[in-house]
CSV table of C-alpha atoms in Angstrom, one decimal:
chain,number,residue,atom,x,y,z
O,209,MET,CA,2.2,10.9,-0.6
O,210,ALA,CA,0.6,13.7,1.5
O,211,LEU,CA,-3.1,14.2,1.9
O,212,HIS,CA,-5.0,17.9,2.5
O,213,VAL,CA,-8.5,17.2,3.5
O,214,THR,CA,-10.6,20.2,4.7
O,215,SER,CA,-13.6,19.0,4.6
O,216,PRO,CA,-15.9,16.0,4.6
O,217,ARG,CA,-18.2,16.6,0.9
O,218,GLU,CA,-14.0,17.3,-0.7
O,219,PRO,CA,-13.9,14.7,-3.1
O,220,PHE,CA,-11.9,12.6,-2.0
O,221,PRO,CA,-10.2,10.6,-3.3
O,222,THR,CA,-10.3,11.7,-6.7
O,223,PRO,CA,-10.3,9.8,-10.1
O,224,SER,CA,-5.9,9.8,-10.2
O,225,LEU,CA,-5.9,9.2,-6.6
O,226,LEU,CA,-8.0,6.2,-6.8
O,227,ASP,CA,-5.0,5.2,-10.6
O,228,GLN,CA,-2.5,5.8,-8.5
O,229,ALA,CA,-3.5,4.1,-5.3
O,230,THR,CA,-4.6,0.6,-7.4
O,231,LYS,CA,-2.1,-2.0,-8.2
O,232,VAL,CA,-2.1,-5.1,-11.2
O,233,HIS,CA,-0.9,-7.8,-11.6
O,234,ARG,CA,-0.9,-9.5,-14.1
O,235,GLN,CA,-0.3,-12.3,-14.7
O,236,GLY,CA,-1.4,-15.1,-17.6
O,237,SER,CA,-4.1,-14.0,-20.3
O,238,PHE,CA,-6.2,-12.5,-16.1
O,239,GLU,CA,-5.5,-9.7,-14.3
O,240,VAL,CA,-5.5,-8.7,-10.6
O,241,SER,CA,-6.2,-5.9,-9.5
O,242,SER,CA,-6.1,-4.1,-5.6
O,243,ARG,CA,-6.9,-0.9,-3.7
O,244,LYS,CA,-6.4,0.5,-0.6
O,245,LEU,CA,-7.0,3.2,1.1
O,246,PRO,CA,-8.1,5.6,4.3
O,247,ILE,CA,-11.9,5.2,6.2
O,248,SER,CA,-14.0,7.0,3.5
O,249,LYS,CA,-15.8,10.7,4.8
O,250,SER,CA,-18.0,11.5,6.5
O,251,GLY,CA,-20.1,13.3,2.9
O,252,PRO,CA,-20.1,9.4,0.7
O,253,ILE,CA,-20.6,7.6,3.9
O,254,ASP,CA,-23.9,9.1,4.1
O,255,ASP,CA,-25.3,8.9,0.4
O,256,MET,CA,-24.0,5.1,0.6
O,257,SER,CA,-27.1,5.3,3.9
O,258,ALA,CA,-29.4,6.6,1.9
O,259,ARG,CA,-28.2,4.4,-1.8
O,260,LEU,CA,-28.7,1.1,0.3
O,261,GLY,CA,-31.0,2.7,2.5
O,262,ILE,CA,-29.5,1.4,6.2
O,263,PRO,CA,-27.0,2.9,8.7
O,264,VAL,CA,-23.6,1.9,7.2
O,265,PRO,CA,-20.8,-0.3,9.9
O,266,GLU,CA,-18.3,2.0,11.8
O,267,MET,CA,-15.6,1.4,9.2
O,268,ILE,CA,-16.1,2.1,5.5
O,269,PHE,CA,-13.1,2.1,3.3
O,270,GLY,CA,-15.5,2.6,0.1
O,271,ASP,CA,-12.7,2.8,-2.0
O,272,ASN,CA,-11.4,0.2,-1.6
O,273,LEU,CA,-11.4,-2.3,-4.3
O,274,VAL,CA,-10.0,-6.5,-4.9
O,275,SER,CA,-10.7,-7.6,-8.5
O,276,VAL,CA,-9.7,-10.1,-11.0
O,277,ARG,CA,-10.5,-9.9,-14.4
O,278,HIS,CA,-10.3,-11.5,-18.5
O,279,PRO,CA,-9.5,-8.7,-21.2
O,280,GLN,CA,-10.0,-11.2,-23.5
O,281,SER,CA,-13.6,-12.3,-22.5
O,282,GLY,CA,-14.3,-9.4,-20.4
O,283,TRP,CA,-15.2,-10.3,-17.8
O,284,CYS,CA,-14.5,-10.0,-13.8
O,285,ILE,CA,-15.5,-10.0,-10.3
O,286,ALA,CA,-15.2,-6.8,-8.3
O,287,PHE,CA,-15.2,-7.3,-4.5
O,288,THR,CA,-16.0,-4.0,-2.7
O,289,ALA,CA,-17.7,-2.7,0.6
O,290,GLU,CA,-21.7,-0.6,-0.9
O,291,ALA,CA,-21.8,-4.1,-2.8
O,292,ALA,CA,-21.5,-6.1,0.6
O,293,LEU,CA,-23.4,-4.3,2.5
O,294,ASP,CA,-25.9,-4.5,-0.5
O,295,ARG,CA,-26.4,-7.8,0.9
O,296,VAL,CA,-27.2,-7.3,4.4
O,297,GLU,CA,-31.0,-8.3,5.3
O,298,LYS,CA,-32.7,-4.5,4.7
O,299,THR,CA,-36.0,-6.8,6.9
O,300,ASP,CA,-36.3,-7.7,10.1
O,301,ARG,CA,-35.8,-11.0,9.0
O,302,GLY,CA,-33.6,-13.2,11.5
O,303,MET,CA,-32.5,-10.2,13.3
O,304,LEU,CA,-30.0,-10.8,15.9
O,305,ARG,CA,-31.5,-10.1,19.8
O,306,VAL,CA,-29.5,-8.8,22.2
O,307,ALA,CA,-30.4,-7.0,25.0
O,308,TYR,CA,-29.8,-3.7,24.2
O,309,ALA,CA,-30.4,-4.6,20.4
O,310,GLY,CA,-32.9,-1.7,20.1
O,311,GLU,CA,-30.6,1.0,21.8
O,312,TRP,CA,-27.9,0.0,19.3
O,313,SER,CA,-29.9,0.5,15.9
O,314,SER,CA,-31.5,4.0,17.0
O,315,SER,CA,-27.6,5.6,17.9
O,316,ARG,CA,-26.8,3.6,14.0
O,317,GLU,CA,-29.7,5.8,12.5
O,318,ARG,CA,-29.0,9.5,14.3
O,319,ALA,CA,-25.6,8.7,13.2
O,320,SER,CA,-26.7,8.8,10.3
O,321,ALA,CA,-27.7,12.0,9.2
O,322,GLY,CA,-27.9,11.8,5.0
O,323,ILE,CA,-31.2,9.3,4.9
O,324,GLN,CA,-34.5,11.8,6.3
O,325,GLU,CA,-36.6,8.2,7.1
O,326,VAL,CA,-36.6,6.3,9.5
O,327,VAL,CA,-35.2,3.9,8.7
O,328,LYS,CA,-36.4,0.2,9.1
O,329,PRO,CA,-35.2,-2.3,10.8
O,330,PHE,CA,-32.4,-4.1,9.2
O,331,ASP,CA,-29.3,-7.2,10.4
O,332,TRP,CA,-27.8,-4.4,12.2
O,333,SER,CA,-24.4,-7.3,12.7
O,334,TYR,CA,-24.5,-7.1,8.7
O,335,SER,CA,-24.3,-10.8,7.5
O,336,SER,CA,-23.7,-10.0,4.5
O,337,ASP,CA,-23.4,-13.3,1.4
O,338,TYR,CA,-21.8,-11.2,-0.4
O,339,ARG,CA,-19.2,-13.2,-3.3
O,340,GLY,CA,-18.1,-10.1,-5.7
O,341,THR,CA,-19.9,-8.0,-8.2
O,342,GLU,CA,-19.6,-10.7,-11.7
O,343,THR,CA,-19.1,-8.9,-14.8
O,344,PRO,CA,-20.2,-11.6,-17.7
O,345,GLY,CA,-18.1,-11.1,-20.2
O,346,ARG,CA,-18.9,-11.4,-24.5
O,347,GLY,CA,-19.8,-15.1,-25.6
O,348,ASP,CA,-21.7,-15.1,-22.2
O,349,GLN,CA,-24.4,-17.9,-24.0
O,350,GLN,CA,-21.0,-19.8,-24.6
O,351,GLN,CA,-19.7,-19.5,-20.8
O,352,GLN,CA,-22.8,-20.2,-19.4
O,353,GLU,CA,-23.0,-23.7,-21.4
O,354,LYS,CA,-19.7,-24.3,-19.5
O,355,ARG,CA,-20.7,-23.5,-16.4
O,356,LEU,CA,-21.4,-25.7,-13.9
O,357,ALA,CA,-24.9,-25.0,-12.1
O,358,HIS,CA,-25.6,-24.8,-8.4
O,359,GLY,CA,-25.9,-27.7,-6.8
O,360,SER,CA,-24.9,-30.5,-9.4
O,361,GLY,CA,-24.1,-34.1,-8.9
O,362,PRO,CA,-20.3,-35.0,-7.6
O,363,GLU,CA,-20.0,-36.6,-11.6
O,364,THR,CA,-19.2,-32.4,-13.6
O,365,GLN,CA,-18.3,-30.3,-10.1
O,366,LYS,CA,-15.7,-29.0,-9.7
O,367,PRO,CA,-13.6,-28.7,-7.0
O,368,ILE,CA,-10.6,-26.0,-5.3
O,369,PRO,CA,-7.4,-28.5,-6.3
O,370,LEU,CA,-5.8,-27.8,-2.4
O,371,GLU,CA,-3.4,-30.3,-2.9
O,372,LEU,CA,-1.9,-27.4,-5.5
O,373,LEU,CA,-2.2,-25.0,-3.6
O,374,LYS,CA,-0.4,-26.6,-0.6
O,375,ARG,CA,2.5,-26.6,-2.5
O,376,ARG,CA,5.2,-23.9,-1.3
O,377,ASP,CA,5.3,-22.1,-4.9
O,378,PRO,CA,6.7,-18.6,-4.4
O,379,ILE,CA,3.8,-15.5,-4.3
O,380,LEU,CA,4.0,-12.6,-6.8
O,381,PHE,CA,1.3,-10.5,-5.7
O,382,PHE,CA,0.0,-10.8,-2.7
O,383,ASP,CA,-2.7,-8.2,-1.0
O,384,GLU,CA,-5.2,-8.2,2.3
O,385,VAL,CA,-8.1,-5.4,1.6
O,386,VAL,CA,-10.8,-5.1,4.5
O,387,LEU,CA,-13.9,-4.0,2.8
O,388,TYR,CA,-15.8,-2.9,6.0
O,389,GLU,CA,-16.0,-3.0,10.1
O,390,SER,CA,-17.8,-3.0,13.2
O,391,GLU,CA,-17.7,-4.0,16.7
O,392,LEU,CA,-21.2,-4.0,17.1
O,393,ASP,CA,-20.8,-0.9,19.8
O,394,ASP,CA,-18.8,-3.2,21.5
O,395,ASN,CA,-21.5,-6.5,21.6
O,396,GLY,CA,-18.1,-8.6,19.1
O,397,ILE,CA,-17.6,-7.5,15.4
O,398,SER,CA,-18.4,-7.8,12.1
O,399,LEU,CA,-15.7,-7.9,9.9
O,400,TYR,CA,-15.2,-8.3,5.7
O,401,SER,CA,-12.0,-8.5,4.3
O,402,VAL,CA,-10.1,-10.1,0.5
O,403,LYS,CA,-7.1,-11.4,0.2
O,404,VAL,CA,-5.4,-12.4,-2.3
O,405,ARG,CA,-2.2,-14.6,-2.8
O,406,VAL,CA,-1.2,-14.8,-7.4
O,407,MET,CA,1.4,-17.9,-8.0
O,408,GLU,CA,3.1,-18.6,-11.7
O,409,GLN,CA,0.2,-21.1,-12.5
O,410,ARG,CA,-2.1,-20.2,-10.2
O,411,MET,CA,-4.2,-17.5,-7.4
O,412,LEU,CA,-6.3,-17.5,-4.4
O,413,LEU,CA,-8.7,-15.3,-3.7
O,414,LEU,CA,-10.7,-15.9,-0.1
O,415,ALA,CA,-13.6,-12.8,0.7
O,416,ARG,CA,-14.4,-13.7,4.2
O,417,LEU,CA,-17.2,-12.4,6.4
O,418,TYR,CA,-16.2,-13.1,10.3
O,419,MET,CA,-19.6,-12.3,12.4
O,420,ARG,CA,-19.2,-12.7,16.1
O,421,LEU,CA,-22.2,-11.4,18.6
O,422,ASP,CA,-21.2,-12.3,22.3
O,423,ASN,CA,-23.0,-15.3,24.1
O,424,VAL,CA,-25.2,-14.8,20.7
O,425,VAL,CA,-23.8,-16.1,17.5
O,426,VAL,CA,-20.7,-16.7,15.3
O,427,ARG,CA,-20.6,-16.7,11.7
O,428,VAL,CA,-17.8,-17.1,9.5
O,429,ARG,CA,-19.1,-17.1,5.1
O,430,ASP,CA,-16.7,-17.3,3.0
O,431,THR,CA,-16.0,-16.8,-0.8
O,432,ARG,CA,-13.0,-18.9,-2.8
O,433,LEU,CA,-11.7,-18.3,-5.8
O,434,TYR,CA,-9.1,-20.8,-8.0
O,435,VAL,CA,-7.9,-19.4,-11.0
O,436,ASP,CA,-6.1,-21.6,-13.8
O,437,PHE,CA,-3.7,-19.4,-15.7
O,438,GLY,CA,-3.2,-22.1,-17.9
O,439,SER,CA,-6.1,-23.9,-18.6
O,440,GLY,CA,-8.7,-21.1,-17.9
O,441,ASP,CA,-10.5,-22.3,-15.1
O,442,VAL,CA,-12.3,-20.1,-12.7
O,443,ILE,CA,-14.0,-21.7,-9.3
O,444,ARG,CA,-15.7,-19.6,-6.7
O,445,GLU,CA,-16.4,-21.9,-3.6
O,446,TYR,CA,-18.9,-20.1,-1.6
O,447,THR,CA,-18.8,-21.9,2.6
O,448,ALA,CA,-21.1,-20.5,5.7
O,449,LYS,CA,-20.3,-22.1,8.6
O,450,GLU,CA,-22.5,-21.1,11.4
O,451,ASP,CA,-23.2,-22.5,15.5
O,452,LYS,CA,-24.4,-20.7,18.8
O,453,PHE,CA,-21.1,-18.1,20.7
O,454,GLU,CA,-21.3,-21.0,23.8
O,455,ASN,CA,-20.4,-23.7,21.5
O,456,VAL,CA,-17.4,-22.1,20.6
O,457,LYS,CA,-16.4,-21.3,23.9
O,458,ARG,CA,-17.1,-24.6,24.2
O,459,GLY,CA,-14.9,-25.6,21.7
O,460,LEU,CA,-12.0,-23.9,22.3
O,461,MET,CA,-12.1,-24.4,26.1
O,462,MET,CA,-12.7,-29.1,25.0
O,463,LYS,CA,-8.0,-27.9,23.1
O,464,GLY,CA,-6.9,-26.9,26.5
O,465,LEU,CA,-7.0,-23.1,26.1
O,466,LEU,CA,-6.9,-21.3,29.6
O,467,PRO,CA,-10.0,-17.4,29.6
O,468,ASP,CA,-7.2,-15.3,28.0
O,469,ALA,CA,-6.0,-17.2,25.5
O,470,ILE,CA,-9.5,-18.1,23.6
O,471,THR,CA,-11.0,-14.1,24.1
O,472,THR,CA,-7.6,-13.9,22.4
O,473,ALA,CA,-8.6,-17.1,19.6
O,474,LEU,CA,-12.0,-15.7,19.3
O,475,ARG,CA,-11.2,-12.6,17.6
O,476,ASP,CA,-9.4,-14.7,15.6
O,477,SER,CA,-11.6,-16.3,12.6
O,478,ASN,CA,-8.8,-18.7,11.4
O,479,GLN,CA,-9.3,-20.5,15.2
O,480,VAL,CA,-12.9,-20.6,14.9
O,481,ALA,CA,-14.1,-21.3,11.0
O,482,GLU,CA,-12.3,-24.3,12.5
O,483,LEU,CA,-14.5,-25.3,14.8
O,484,LEU,CA,-18.3,-24.5,12.9
O,485,PRO,CA,-20.3,-26.5,11.7
O,486,VAL,CA,-21.4,-26.3,7.7
O,487,VAL,CA,-24.8,-24.4,6.9
O,488,GLU,CA,-24.4,-23.8,3.3
O,489,HIS,CA,-22.3,-24.9,0.6
O,490,ASP,CA,-22.2,-23.4,-3.0
O,491,LEU,CA,-19.7,-24.7,-5.6
O,492,GLU,CA,-19.6,-22.8,-9.6
O,493,ASN,CA,-17.1,-23.2,-12.1
O,494,ILE,CA,-16.1,-21.4,-14.9
O,495,ASN,CA,-13.5,-22.2,-18.5
O,496,LEU,CA,-12.6,-19.0,-19.8
O,497,ALA,CA,-9.8,-20.7,-22.3
């Protein structure tokens, strides 16, 4: 379908185009939706920057979406770019430093014409700890009673059944959606993406923030959402990993990788994640049966 857009402020996408671009898969009592559209135009980007109060990354996919919904109860969890960026630290607390961090931040502020006031320091690495936007279902009090508290004992935590996910069950629905990406002014990468795969009896969603600031630090922040369609069990697991850049590079060298292969590996969050120590881990369960 050909798209003709003449103005950066022209309404795009239209509601009808949003509907056309949204894929919906129904499995059991759940609905899984995904949407991929082009990079947002300058008008919506400026509006988003103004709402967030910070400059946004170079590549924003503001209309992209992944959601999992349980229509019977009204429960839903959705992943969107603006909500992910809203979890970026908006002060200078823990702000990463590189040789010309100030210059980089100033250039990003000037590029965001929609912000009229001077932007305060913020986490310009866009290291979001976003775990999805959850909408509680009807009978929320009962659901809260079923939900396991953060940090509860091992006897009450129900982990994601990895062995079941290793089975070679046919994949009925799959998508990979990017929410935002920044090259950090050629200092590395900050990428938030969501993958979802649905099998007959279960599904797994992986929302990942991969941030590599060259010669400084590497972070991987994963949110996994597991759904058992038969039992109605929903498990959300959040794992944050982090280490110094030099330690990651050393780890790749110890695996026998040559310099060119190391450069390639540093672009692969899966290879890097294996080397990073866990710095935070949370587990939540809810049953929607």
